[in-house]
């Protein structure tokens, strides 16, 4: 791989983005800010160019505030409808096509056949297991893995790395270094499971939130307020377990489980999602439109990005020294 390496951080010189939806464009911005060249593949070149240019316009002020790599160039990208051209000389290929197993298998098989065996191939899938994704890859399946980011990709640092049956430890080591080079915080999932880690946690909260709306307990705005002004503030620093550890006082988690553990047996939550009836759909949609208060998606994205940029700057001050990454983001 042709790249600069420092303290287990590898900055890729070229990143291939396969699929230019919201996630693909987010990856492209992150790669550009890190100083990489981006070649994006999409069957609709003009639409892809427009989407990518718009995303860069929205995201770049936040990237400048976060700090750009010395080689960062917001113009250092192009779009092609030739997959071989897109991936041939990439250090990292990031696949972002729609969440359909057969489609992803076909695309990944084509990428596998068009790249040297040392090219890293990550899939942005939010739920499919990497062994299933690589089922049709006969060239070098050992370098294929899940690299699941979070929206907006250019700001949120977490990327879940999941290896399949064929994925080698060397691949995951190299992947960690590359994603650190993109300013991310890789989390290696110990074994593959549908939905990985973070999405399974978010889905549990999402299902319970839908039940609360469906049962008339709360509106979408009230539920969001419960997260934003309560648990969400703590989670941004401590997560779930350390938050509950503090809830146990001087004895920590042991006392917390002794005191509140029995409540876990109470029927407070509903694990299965409610049926998405027309009534529930309309309640959720109306609630979200009320919360948006006439603001466009672009306006809400600007607000979100400005907040996340400031929040990251604050939270990073409290990260342990061992968890801080060298470099700009």
PDB file of C-alpha atoms in Angstrom:
ATOM      1  CA  UNK A   1       0.000   0.000   0.000  1.00  0.00           C
ATOM      2  CA  UNK A   2       1.329   3.399  -0.958  1.00  0.00           C
ATOM      3  CA  UNK A   3       0.688   5.562   2.058  1.00  0.00           C
ATOM      4  CA  UNK A   4       2.291   7.408   4.945  1.00  0.00           C
ATOM      5  CA  UNK A   5       2.432   5.496   8.250  1.00  0.00           C
ATOM      6  CA  UNK A   6       2.846   6.898  11.770  1.00  0.00           C
ATOM      7  CA  UNK A   7       2.077   5.217  15.107  1.00  0.00           C
ATOM      8  CA  UNK A   8      -0.113   2.532  13.562  1.00  0.00           C
ATOM      9  CA  UNK A   9      -1.877   5.168  11.475  1.00  0.00           C
ATOM     10  CA  UNK A  10      -1.964   4.718   7.712  1.00  0.00           C
ATOM     11  CA  UNK A  11      -3.193   7.592   5.564  1.00  0.00           C
ATOM     12  CA  UNK A  12      -4.418   6.163   2.237  1.00  0.00           C
ATOM     13  CA  UNK A  13      -3.428   8.029  -0.884  1.00  0.00           C
ATOM     14  CA  UNK A  14      -6.470   6.937  -2.890  1.00  0.00           C
ATOM     15  CA  UNK A  15      -9.886   5.822  -1.625  1.00  0.00           C
ATOM     16  CA  UNK A  16     -12.469   4.310  -3.964  1.00  0.00           C
ATOM     17  CA  UNK A  17     -16.088   4.982  -3.032  1.00  0.00           C
ATOM     18  CA  UNK A  18     -18.546   2.512  -4.561  1.00  0.00           C
ATOM     19  CA  UNK A  19     -22.025   3.977  -4.341  1.00  0.00           C
ATOM     20  CA  UNK A  20     -22.660   7.678  -3.708  1.00  0.00           C
ATOM     21  CA  UNK A  21     -25.676   7.836  -1.441  1.00  0.00           C
ATOM     22  CA  UNK A  22     -25.608   9.611   1.916  1.00  0.00           C
ATOM     23  CA  UNK A  23     -23.043   7.220   3.396  1.00  0.00           C
ATOM     24  CA  UNK A  24     -20.831   7.042   0.316  1.00  0.00           C
ATOM     25  CA  UNK A  25     -20.673  10.828   0.023  1.00  0.00           C
ATOM     26  CA  UNK A  26     -19.897  11.071   3.731  1.00  0.00           C
ATOM     27  CA  UNK A  27     -16.972   8.684   3.307  1.00  0.00           C
ATOM     28  CA  UNK A  28     -15.732  10.761   0.381  1.00  0.00           C
ATOM     29  CA  UNK A  29     -15.680  13.959   2.427  1.00  0.00           C
ATOM     30  CA  UNK A  30     -13.811  12.259   5.285  1.00  0.00           C
ATOM     31  CA  UNK A  31     -11.220  10.882   2.871  1.00  0.00           C
ATOM     32  CA  UNK A  32     -10.739  14.266   1.185  1.00  0.00           C
ATOM     33  CA  UNK A  33     -10.281  15.983   4.554  1.00  0.00           C
ATOM     34  CA  UNK A  34      -7.634  13.409   5.468  1.00  0.00           C
ATOM     35  CA  UNK A  35      -5.672  14.259   2.323  1.00  0.00           C
ATOM     36  CA  UNK A  36      -6.656  11.306   0.145  1.00  0.00           C
ATOM     37  CA  UNK A  37      -7.664  11.324  -3.489  1.00  0.00           C
ATOM     38  CA  UNK A  38     -11.228  10.057  -4.023  1.00  0.00           C
ATOM     39  CA  UNK A  39     -12.530   8.155  -7.021  1.00  0.00           C
ATOM     40  CA  UNK A  40     -16.251   7.473  -6.766  1.00  0.00           C
ATOM     41  CA  UNK A  41     -18.153   4.863  -8.751  1.00  0.00           C
ATOM     42  CA  UNK A  42     -21.823   5.198  -9.652  1.00  0.00           C
ATOM     43  CA  UNK A  43     -23.937   4.166 -12.606  1.00  0.00           C
ATOM     44  CA  UNK A  44     -25.484   7.661 -12.764  1.00  0.00           C
ATOM     45  CA  UNK A  45     -22.470   9.950 -13.105  1.00  0.00           C
ATOM     46  CA  UNK A  46     -24.273  13.292 -13.231  1.00  0.00           C
ATOM     47  CA  UNK A  47     -26.457  12.608 -10.210  1.00  0.00           C
ATOM     48  CA  UNK A  48     -23.450  11.300  -8.292  1.00  0.00           C
ATOM     49  CA  UNK A  49     -21.404  14.381  -9.116  1.00  0.00           C
ATOM     50  CA  UNK A  50     -24.181  16.657  -7.956  1.00  0.00           C
ATOM     51  CA  UNK A  51     -24.733  14.724  -4.718  1.00  0.00           C
ATOM     52  CA  UNK A  52     -21.042  14.625  -3.900  1.00  0.00           C
ATOM     53  CA  UNK A  53     -20.509  18.319  -4.674  1.00  0.00           C
ATOM     54  CA  UNK A  54     -23.510  19.246  -2.511  1.00  0.00           C
ATOM     55  CA  UNK A  55     -22.266  17.107   0.375  1.00  0.00           C
ATOM     56  CA  UNK A  56     -18.817  18.674   0.207  1.00  0.00           C
ATOM     57  CA  UNK A  57     -20.375  22.157   0.255  1.00  0.00           C
ATOM     58  CA  UNK A  58     -22.408  21.288   3.348  1.00  0.00           C
ATOM     59  CA  UNK A  59     -19.638  19.461   5.204  1.00  0.00           C
ATOM     60  CA  UNK A  60     -16.462  21.383   4.394  1.00  0.00           C
ATOM     61  CA  UNK A  61     -16.941  24.256   6.883  1.00  0.00           C
ATOM     62  CA  UNK A  62     -17.147  21.664   9.667  1.00  0.00           C
ATOM     63  CA  UNK A  63     -14.088  19.862   8.319  1.00  0.00           C
ATOM     64  CA  UNK A  64     -12.138  23.119   8.254  1.00  0.00           C
ATOM     65  CA  UNK A  65     -13.134  23.796  11.840  1.00  0.00           C
ATOM     66  CA  UNK A  66     -12.096  20.277  12.856  1.00  0.00           C
ATOM     67  CA  UNK A  67      -8.770  20.676  11.074  1.00  0.00           C
ATOM     68  CA  UNK A  68      -7.675  19.514   7.636  1.00  0.00           C
ATOM     69  CA  UNK A  69      -4.695  17.385   6.682  1.00  0.00           C
ATOM     70  CA  UNK A  70      -1.856  19.186   4.923  1.00  0.00           C
ATOM     71  CA  UNK A  71      -2.736  17.507   1.609  1.00  0.00           C
ATOM     72  CA  UNK A  72      -6.499  18.003   1.955  1.00  0.00           C
ATOM     73  CA  UNK A  73      -8.071  19.256  -1.275  1.00  0.00           C
ATOM     74  CA  UNK A  74     -11.848  19.457  -1.634  1.00  0.00           C
ATOM     75  CA  UNK A  75     -11.442  19.291  -5.422  1.00  0.00           C
ATOM     76  CA  UNK A  76      -9.371  16.073  -5.432  1.00  0.00           C
ATOM     77  CA  UNK A  77     -12.175  13.770  -6.570  1.00  0.00           C
ATOM     78  CA  UNK A  78     -13.834  12.435  -9.659  1.00  0.00           C
ATOM     79  CA  UNK A  79     -16.769  10.168 -10.515  1.00  0.00           C
ATOM     80  CA  UNK A  80     -16.719   7.272 -12.976  1.00  0.00           C
ATOM     81  CA  UNK A  81     -19.192   4.630 -14.144  1.00  0.00           C
ATOM     82  CA  UNK A  82     -16.329   2.192 -14.756  1.00  0.00           C
ATOM     83  CA  UNK A  83     -15.895   0.053 -11.626  1.00  0.00           C
ATOM     84  CA  UNK A  84     -12.490  -1.271 -12.688  1.00  0.00           C
ATOM     85  CA  UNK A  85     -11.267   2.301 -13.188  1.00  0.00           C
ATOM     86  CA  UNK A  86     -12.551   3.334  -9.754  1.00  0.00           C
ATOM     87  CA  UNK A  87     -10.941   0.558  -7.725  1.00  0.00           C
ATOM     88  CA  UNK A  88      -7.829  -0.413  -9.697  1.00  0.00           C
ATOM     89  CA  UNK A  89      -5.306   1.740  -7.839  1.00  0.00           C
ATOM     90  CA  UNK A  90      -7.078   2.336  -4.547  1.00  0.00           C
ATOM     91  CA  UNK A  91      -5.531   1.645  -1.146  1.00  0.00           C
ATOM     92  CA  UNK A  92      -9.032   1.279   0.316  1.00  0.00           C
ATOM     93  CA  UNK A  93     -12.302   0.433  -1.417  1.00  0.00           C
ATOM     94  CA  UNK A  94     -15.421   1.388   0.539  1.00  0.00           C
ATOM     95  CA  UNK A  95     -18.606  -0.279  -0.749  1.00  0.00           C
ATOM     96  CA  UNK A  96     -21.884   1.566  -0.063  1.00  0.00           C
ATOM     97  CA  UNK A  97     -24.512   0.080  -2.379  1.00  0.00           C
ATOM     98  CA  UNK A  98     -28.092  -0.497  -1.102  1.00  0.00           C
ATOM     99  CA  UNK A  99     -28.635  -2.978   1.733  1.00  0.00           C
ATOM    100  CA  UNK A 100     -29.509  -5.951  -0.476  1.00  0.00           C
ATOM    101  CA  UNK A 101     -27.429  -9.087   0.048  1.00  0.00           C
ATOM    102  CA  UNK A 102     -27.382 -10.327  -3.556  1.00  0.00           C
ATOM    103  CA  UNK A 103     -26.505  -6.881  -4.895  1.00  0.00           C
ATOM    104  CA  UNK A 104     -23.698  -6.434  -2.391  1.00  0.00           C
ATOM    105  CA  UNK A 105     -22.362  -9.918  -3.126  1.00  0.00           C
ATOM    106  CA  UNK A 106     -22.263  -9.167  -6.840  1.00  0.00           C
ATOM    107  CA  UNK A 107     -20.571  -5.793  -6.401  1.00  0.00           C
ATOM    108  CA  UNK A 108     -18.030  -7.109  -3.896  1.00  0.00           C
ATOM    109  CA  UNK A 109     -17.233 -10.059  -6.159  1.00  0.00           C
ATOM    110  CA  UNK A 110     -16.529  -7.628  -8.995  1.00  0.00           C
ATOM    111  CA  UNK A 111     -14.348  -5.457  -6.752  1.00  0.00           C
ATOM    112  CA  UNK A 112     -12.514  -8.541  -5.518  1.00  0.00           C
ATOM    113  CA  UNK A 113     -11.716  -9.572  -9.071  1.00  0.00           C
ATOM    114  CA  UNK A 114     -10.608  -6.105 -10.149  1.00  0.00           C
ATOM    115  CA  UNK A 115      -8.141  -5.303  -7.350  1.00  0.00           C
ATOM    116  CA  UNK A 116      -4.757  -6.628  -6.180  1.00  0.00           C
ATOM    117  CA  UNK A 117      -5.004  -9.018  -3.221  1.00  0.00           C
ATOM    118  CA  UNK A 118      -3.544  -6.476  -0.767  1.00  0.00           C
ATOM    119  CA  UNK A 119      -6.245  -3.859  -1.435  1.00  0.00           C
ATOM    120  CA  UNK A 120      -8.514  -3.428   1.594  1.00  0.00           C
ATOM    121  CA  UNK A 121     -12.241  -3.809   0.830  1.00  0.00           C
ATOM    122  CA  UNK A 122     -14.702  -2.571   3.442  1.00  0.00           C
ATOM    123  CA  UNK A 123     -18.486  -2.714   3.298  1.00  0.00           C
ATOM    124  CA  UNK A 124     -20.619  -0.051   4.968  1.00  0.00           C
ATOM    125  CA  UNK A 125     -23.431  -2.527   5.638  1.00  0.00           C
ATOM    126  CA  UNK A 126     -25.377  -1.764   8.796  1.00  0.00           C
ATOM    127  CA  UNK A 127     -26.489  -5.324   9.430  1.00  0.00           C
ATOM    128  CA  UNK A 128     -25.219  -8.038   7.033  1.00  0.00           C
ATOM    129  CA  UNK A 129     -22.510 -10.409   8.222  1.00  0.00           C
ATOM    130  CA  UNK A 130     -19.162 -10.269   6.362  1.00  0.00           C
ATOM    131  CA  UNK A 131     -19.060 -14.021   5.717  1.00  0.00           C
ATOM    132  CA  UNK A 132     -22.281 -13.675   3.744  1.00  0.00           C
ATOM    133  CA  UNK A 133     -20.985 -10.623   1.896  1.00  0.00           C
ATOM    134  CA  UNK A 134     -17.803 -12.406   0.771  1.00  0.00           C
ATOM    135  CA  UNK A 135     -19.551 -15.617  -0.293  1.00  0.00           C
ATOM    136  CA  UNK A 136     -19.008 -14.915  -3.999  1.00  0.00           C
ATOM    137  CA  UNK A 137     -15.447 -13.608  -3.733  1.00  0.00           C
ATOM    138  CA  UNK A 138     -12.966 -16.161  -5.052  1.00  0.00           C
ATOM    139  CA  UNK A 139      -9.902 -13.998  -5.602  1.00  0.00           C
ATOM    140  CA  UNK A 140      -8.821 -12.764  -2.166  1.00  0.00           C
ATOM    141  CA  UNK A 141     -11.742 -12.934   0.300  1.00  0.00           C
ATOM    142  CA  UNK A 142      -9.350 -12.642   3.241  1.00  0.00           C
ATOM    143  CA  UNK A 143      -9.164  -8.827   2.754  1.00  0.00           C
ATOM    144  CA  UNK A 144     -12.946  -8.264   2.829  1.00  0.00           C
ATOM    145  CA  UNK A 145     -14.611  -7.004   6.010  1.00  0.00           C
ATOM    146  CA  UNK A 146     -17.428  -4.825   7.325  1.00  0.00           C
ATOM    147  CA  UNK A 147     -16.552  -1.182   8.016  1.00  0.00           C
ATOM    148  CA  UNK A 148     -19.800   0.242   9.359  1.00  0.00           C
ATOM    149  CA  UNK A 149     -19.813   4.031   9.944  1.00  0.00           C
ATOM    150  CA  UNK A 150     -22.407   6.402  11.370  1.00  0.00           C
ATOM    151  CA  UNK A 151     -24.111   9.373   9.760  1.00  0.00           C
ATOM    152  CA  UNK A 152     -22.682  11.942   9.235  1.00  0.00           C
ATOM    153  CA  UNK A 153     -19.642   9.845   8.356  1.00  0.00           C
ATOM    154  CA  UNK A 154     -17.401  12.874   7.968  1.00  0.00           C
ATOM    155  CA  UNK A 155     -17.921  13.870  11.626  1.00  0.00           C
ATOM    156  CA  UNK A 156     -18.818  10.834  13.736  1.00  0.00           C
ATOM    157  CA  UNK A 157     -15.596   8.944  14.424  1.00  0.00           C
ATOM    158  CA  UNK A 158     -16.850   5.418  15.175  1.00  0.00           C
ATOM    159  CA  UNK A 159     -16.402   2.690  12.565  1.00  0.00           C
ATOM    160  CA  UNK A 160     -17.257  -0.912  13.437  1.00  0.00           C
ATOM    161  CA  UNK A 161     -14.840  -3.380  11.851  1.00  0.00           C
ATOM    162  CA  UNK A 162     -16.123  -6.939  11.515  1.00  0.00           C
ATOM    163  CA  UNK A 163     -14.247  -9.830   9.981  1.00  0.00           C
ATOM    164  CA  UNK A 164     -15.825 -12.904   8.418  1.00  0.00           C
ATOM    165  CA  UNK A 165     -14.721 -16.520   8.232  1.00  0.00           C
ATOM    166  CA  UNK A 166     -12.096 -15.712   5.607  1.00  0.00           C
ATOM    167  CA  UNK A 167     -10.904 -12.371   6.988  1.00  0.00           C
ATOM    168  CA  UNK A 168      -7.375 -12.517   8.372  1.00  0.00           C
ATOM    169  CA  UNK A 169      -6.161 -10.793  11.554  1.00  0.00           C
ATOM    170  CA  UNK A 170      -3.621  -8.978   9.381  1.00  0.00           C
ATOM    171  CA  UNK A 171      -6.479  -7.480   7.378  1.00  0.00           C
ATOM    172  CA  UNK A 172      -8.189  -6.126  10.483  1.00  0.00           C
ATOM    173  CA  UNK A 173      -4.879  -4.747  11.778  1.00  0.00           C
ATOM    174  CA  UNK A 174      -4.287  -2.956   8.485  1.00  0.00           C
ATOM    175  CA  UNK A 175      -7.891  -1.744   8.412  1.00  0.00           C
ATOM    176  CA  UNK A 176      -7.589  -0.240  11.885  1.00  0.00           C
ATOM    177  CA  UNK A 177      -4.506   1.703  10.805  1.00  0.00           C
ATOM    178  CA  UNK A 178      -6.200   2.986   7.638  1.00  0.00           C
ATOM    179  CA  UNK A 179      -9.368   4.139   9.365  1.00  0.00           C
ATOM    180  CA  UNK A 180      -7.284   5.840  12.034  1.00  0.00           C
ATOM    181  CA  UNK A 181      -5.582   7.571   9.130  1.00  0.00           C
ATOM    182  CA  UNK A 182      -9.012   8.867   8.142  1.00  0.00           C
ATOM    183  CA  UNK A 183      -9.446  10.275  11.637  1.00  0.00           C
ATOM    184  CA  UNK A 184     -11.766   7.522  12.869  1.00  0.00           C
ATOM    185  CA  UNK A 185     -11.988   5.385  15.998  1.00  0.00           C
ATOM    186  CA  UNK A 186     -12.189   1.767  14.820  1.00  0.00           C
ATOM    187  CA  UNK A 187     -14.005  -0.742  17.027  1.00  0.00           C
ATOM    188  CA  UNK A 188     -13.237  -4.361  16.148  1.00  0.00           C
ATOM    189  CA  UNK A 189     -16.315  -6.525  16.783  1.00  0.00           C
ATOM    190  CA  UNK A 190     -15.206  -9.796  18.380  1.00  0.00           C
ATOM    191  CA  UNK A 191     -17.473 -11.996  16.259  1.00  0.00           C
ATOM    192  CA  UNK A 192     -19.856 -11.372  13.421  1.00  0.00           C
ATOM    193  CA  UNK A 193     -23.515 -10.897  14.247  1.00  0.00           C
ATOM    194  CA  UNK A 194     -26.389  -9.293  12.340  1.00  0.00           C
ATOM    195  CA  UNK A 195     -26.565  -5.589  13.146  1.00  0.00           C
ATOM    196  CA  UNK A 196     -23.070  -5.558  14.706  1.00  0.00           C
ATOM    197  CA  UNK A 197     -23.033  -3.671  18.048  1.00  0.00           C
ATOM    198  CA  UNK A 198     -24.201  -0.079  17.785  1.00  0.00           C
ATOM    199  CA  UNK A 199     -27.177  -0.694  15.495  1.00  0.00           C
ATOM    200  CA  UNK A 200     -28.478  -3.428  17.785  1.00  0.00           C
ATOM    201  CA  UNK A 201     -28.402  -0.955  20.681  1.00  0.00           C
ATOM    202  CA  UNK A 202     -30.048   1.797  18.643  1.00  0.00           C
ATOM    203  CA  UNK A 203     -32.694  -0.590  17.327  1.00  0.00           C
ATOM    204  CA  UNK A 204     -33.678  -1.536  20.881  1.00  0.00           C
ATOM    205  CA  UNK A 205     -34.213   2.126  21.784  1.00  0.00           C
ATOM    206  CA  UNK A 206     -35.992   2.757  18.477  1.00  0.00           C
ATOM    207  CA  UNK A 207     -38.426  -0.122  19.016  1.00  0.00           C
ATOM    208  CA  UNK A 208     -39.294   1.099  22.511  1.00  0.00           C
ATOM    209  CA  UNK A 209     -39.747   4.649  21.213  1.00  0.00           C
ATOM    210  CA  UNK A 210     -42.204   3.422  18.572  1.00  0.00           C
ATOM    211  CA  UNK A 211     -44.191   1.593  21.252  1.00  0.00           C
ATOM    212  CA  UNK A 212     -44.395   4.771  23.352  1.00  0.00           C
ATOM    213  CA  UNK A 213     -45.758   6.703  20.367  1.00  0.00           C
ATOM    214  CA  UNK A 214     -48.095   3.886  19.359  1.00  0.00           C
ATOM    215  CA  UNK A 215     -49.509   3.588  22.901  1.00  0.00           C
ATOM    216  CA  UNK A 216     -50.064   7.326  23.212  1.00  0.00           C
ATOM    217  CA  UNK A 217     -47.576   7.677  26.062  1.00  0.00           C
ATOM    218  CA  UNK A 218     -45.460  10.356  24.395  1.00  0.00           C
ATOM    219  CA  UNK A 219     -44.961  12.280  21.170  1.00  0.00           C
ATOM    220  CA  UNK A 220     -41.823  12.044  19.041  1.00  0.00           C
ATOM    221  CA  UNK A 221     -40.732  15.435  20.408  1.00  0.00           C
ATOM    222  CA  UNK A 222     -41.165  14.343  24.030  1.00  0.00           C
ATOM    223  CA  UNK A 223     -39.230  11.122  23.462  1.00  0.00           C
ATOM    224  CA  UNK A 224     -36.382  12.979  21.791  1.00  0.00           C
ATOM    225  CA  UNK A 225     -36.341  15.445  24.698  1.00  0.00           C
ATOM    226  CA  UNK A 226     -35.987  12.537  27.131  1.00  0.00           C
ATOM    227  CA  UNK A 227     -32.826  11.477  25.291  1.00  0.00           C
ATOM    228  CA  UNK A 228     -31.363  14.904  24.496  1.00  0.00           C
ATOM    229  CA  UNK A 229     -31.679  16.428  27.980  1.00  0.00           C
ATOM    230  CA  UNK A 230     -31.081  13.253  29.963  1.00  0.00           C
ATOM    231  CA  UNK A 231     -29.286  10.079  29.040  1.00  0.00           C
ATOM    232  CA  UNK A 232     -27.859  11.424  25.782  1.00  0.00           C
ATOM    233  CA  UNK A 233     -25.685  13.982  27.544  1.00  0.00           C
ATOM    234  CA  UNK A 234     -24.113  11.300  29.721  1.00  0.00           C
ATOM    235  CA  UNK A 235     -23.790   8.772  26.917  1.00  0.00           C
ATOM    236  CA  UNK A 236     -21.663  11.161  24.843  1.00  0.00           C
ATOM    237  CA  UNK A 237     -18.899  10.764  27.410  1.00  0.00           C
ATOM    238  CA  UNK A 238     -19.467   7.599  29.428  1.00  0.00           C
ATOM    239  CA  UNK A 239     -21.713   5.274  27.469  1.00  0.00           C
ATOM    240  CA  UNK A 240     -24.152   2.870  29.112  1.00  0.00           C
ATOM    241  CA  UNK A 241     -22.081   0.751  31.480  1.00  0.00           C
ATOM    242  CA  UNK A 242     -19.939   3.476  33.044  1.00  0.00           C
ATOM    243  CA  UNK A 243     -23.065   5.629  33.517  1.00  0.00           C
ATOM    244  CA  UNK A 244     -24.707   2.828  35.502  1.00  0.00           C
ATOM    245  CA  UNK A 245     -21.435   2.212  37.360  1.00  0.00           C
ATOM    246  CA  UNK A 246     -21.675   5.748  38.748  1.00  0.00           C
ATOM    247  CA  UNK A 247     -25.329   5.156  39.639  1.00  0.00           C
ATOM    248  CA  UNK A 248     -24.164   2.601  42.219  1.00  0.00           C
ATOM    249  CA  UNK A 249     -22.388   5.198  44.321  1.00  0.00           C
ATOM    250  CA  UNK A 250     -19.115   4.307  46.036  1.00  0.00           C
ATOM    251  CA  UNK A 251     -19.658   0.579  45.419  1.00  0.00           C
ATOM    252  CA  UNK A 252     -20.197   1.138  41.723  1.00  0.00           C
ATOM    253  CA  UNK A 253     -21.768  -1.409  39.401  1.00  0.00           C
ATOM    254  CA  UNK A 254     -22.001  -4.163  42.033  1.00  0.00           C
ATOM    255  CA  UNK A 255     -24.323  -2.079  44.217  1.00  0.00           C
ATOM    256  CA  UNK A 256     -26.220  -0.784  41.205  1.00  0.00           C
ATOM    257  CA  UNK A 257     -27.016  -4.340  40.061  1.00  0.00           C
ATOM    258  CA  UNK A 258     -28.004  -5.391  43.561  1.00  0.00           C
ATOM    259  CA  UNK A 259     -30.350  -2.432  43.938  1.00  0.00           C
ATOM    260  CA  UNK A 260     -31.795  -2.054  40.463  1.00  0.00           C
ATOM    261  CA  UNK A 261     -31.067  -5.444  38.900  1.00  0.00           C
ATOM    262  CA  UNK A 262     -34.409  -6.976  39.952  1.00  0.00           C
ATOM    263  CA  UNK A 263     -36.214  -4.267  37.962  1.00  0.00           C
ATOM    264  CA  UNK A 264     -34.844  -5.849  34.787  1.00  0.00           C
ATOM    265  CA  UNK A 265     -37.417  -8.612  35.296  1.00  0.00           C
ATOM    266  CA  UNK A 266     -40.274  -6.126  35.302  1.00  0.00           C
ATOM    267  CA  UNK A 267     -42.171  -5.665  32.006  1.00  0.00           C
ATOM    268  CA  UNK A 268     -40.980  -2.113  31.469  1.00  0.00           C
ATOM    269  CA  UNK A 269     -39.883  -2.605  27.892  1.00  0.00           C
ATOM    270  CA  UNK A 270     -41.183  -4.368  24.792  1.00  0.00           C
ATOM    271  CA  UNK A 271     -38.533  -6.137  22.778  1.00  0.00           C
ATOM    272  CA  UNK A 272     -40.566  -6.686  19.616  1.00  0.00           C
ATOM    273  CA  UNK A 273     -41.341  -3.717  17.407  1.00  0.00           C
ATOM    274  CA  UNK A 274     -44.977  -2.647  17.049  1.00  0.00           C
ATOM    275  CA  UNK A 275     -46.741  -3.180  13.755  1.00  0.00           C
ATOM    276  CA  UNK A 276     -46.197  -0.181  11.479  1.00  0.00           C
ATOM    277  CA  UNK A 277     -49.862   0.620  10.969  1.00  0.00           C
ATOM    278  CA  UNK A 278     -50.933   3.659   8.968  1.00  0.00           C
ATOM    279  CA  UNK A 279     -51.935   5.322  12.234  1.00  0.00           C
ATOM    280  CA  UNK A 280     -48.486   4.849  13.764  1.00  0.00           C
ATOM    281  CA  UNK A 281     -46.744   5.965  10.587  1.00  0.00           C
ATOM    282  CA  UNK A 282     -48.806   9.159  10.474  1.00  0.00           C
ATOM    283  CA  UNK A 283     -48.137   9.889  14.151  1.00  0.00           C
ATOM    284  CA  UNK A 284     -44.391   9.512  13.663  1.00  0.00           C
ATOM    285  CA  UNK A 285     -44.310  11.530  10.448  1.00  0.00           C
ATOM    286  CA  UNK A 286     -46.475  14.318  11.867  1.00  0.00           C
ATOM    287  CA  UNK A 287     -44.369  14.429  15.011  1.00  0.00           C
ATOM    288  CA  UNK A 288     -41.116  14.732  13.083  1.00  0.00           C
ATOM    289  CA  UNK A 289     -42.529  17.430  10.808  1.00  0.00           C
ATOM    290  CA  UNK A 290     -43.658  19.350  13.884  1.00  0.00           C
ATOM    291  CA  UNK A 291     -40.162  19.083  15.336  1.00  0.00           C
ATOM    292  CA  UNK A 292     -38.584  20.236  12.072  1.00  0.00           C
ATOM    293  CA  UNK A 293     -40.750  23.370  12.302  1.00  0.00           C
ATOM    294  CA  UNK A 294     -40.529  24.120   8.597  1.00  0.00           C
ATOM    295  CA  UNK A 295     -36.744  23.784   8.423  1.00  0.00           C
ATOM    296  CA  UNK A 296     -35.404  21.947   5.383  1.00  0.00           C
ATOM    297  CA  UNK A 297     -33.257  18.837   5.647  1.00  0.00           C
ATOM    298  CA  UNK A 298     -30.260  20.947   4.586  1.00  0.00           C
ATOM    299  CA  UNK A 299     -30.928  23.449   7.381  1.00  0.00           C
ATOM    300  CA  UNK A 300     -31.209  20.638   9.917  1.00  0.00           C
ATOM    301  CA  UNK A 301     -27.969  19.093   8.616  1.00  0.00           C
ATOM    302  CA  UNK A 302     -26.139  22.408   9.039  1.00  0.00           C
ATOM    303  CA  UNK A 303     -27.447  22.689  12.599  1.00  0.00           C
ATOM    304  CA  UNK A 304     -26.489  19.090  13.367  1.00  0.00           C
ATOM    305  CA  UNK A 305     -22.989  19.450  11.917  1.00  0.00           C
ATOM    306  CA  UNK A 306     -22.277  22.687  13.775  1.00  0.00           C
ATOM    307  CA  UNK A 307     -23.374  21.073  17.030  1.00  0.00           C
ATOM    308  CA  UNK A 308     -21.392  17.882  16.483  1.00  0.00           C
ATOM    309  CA  UNK A 309     -18.271  19.847  15.577  1.00  0.00           C
ATOM    310  CA  UNK A 310     -18.422  21.807  18.820  1.00  0.00           C
ATOM    311  CA  UNK A 311     -19.384  18.728  20.847  1.00  0.00           C
ATOM    312  CA  UNK A 312     -16.502  16.652  19.489  1.00  0.00           C
ATOM    313  CA  UNK A 313     -14.052  19.394  20.371  1.00  0.00           C
ATOM    314  CA  UNK A 314     -15.347  19.311  23.943  1.00  0.00           C
ATOM    315  CA  UNK A 315     -15.633  15.545  24.366  1.00  0.00           C
ATOM    316  CA  UNK A 316     -12.141  14.918  23.000  1.00  0.00           C
ATOM    317  CA  UNK A 317     -10.699  16.955  25.875  1.00  0.00           C
ATOM    318  CA  UNK A 318     -11.999  14.254  28.218  1.00  0.00           C
ATOM    319  CA  UNK A 319     -10.840  11.202  26.254  1.00  0.00           C
ATOM    320  CA  UNK A 320      -8.026   9.264  27.940  1.00  0.00           C
ATOM    321  CA  UNK A 321      -4.622  10.071  26.463  1.00  0.00           C
ATOM    322  CA  UNK A 322      -4.288   6.472  25.266  1.00  0.00           C
ATOM    323  CA  UNK A 323      -7.419   6.805  23.165  1.00  0.00           C
ATOM    324  CA  UNK A 324      -6.464   9.990  21.376  1.00  0.00           C
ATOM    325  CA  UNK A 325      -5.383   9.705  17.783  1.00  0.00           C
ATOM    326  CA  UNK A 326      -2.396  11.515  16.326  1.00  0.00           C
ATOM    327  CA  UNK A 327      -3.167  13.959  13.541  1.00  0.00           C
ATOM    328  CA  UNK A 328      -5.856  16.471  12.754  1.00  0.00           C
ATOM    329  CA  UNK A 329      -9.214  14.763  13.427  1.00  0.00           C
TER     330      UNK A 329
END
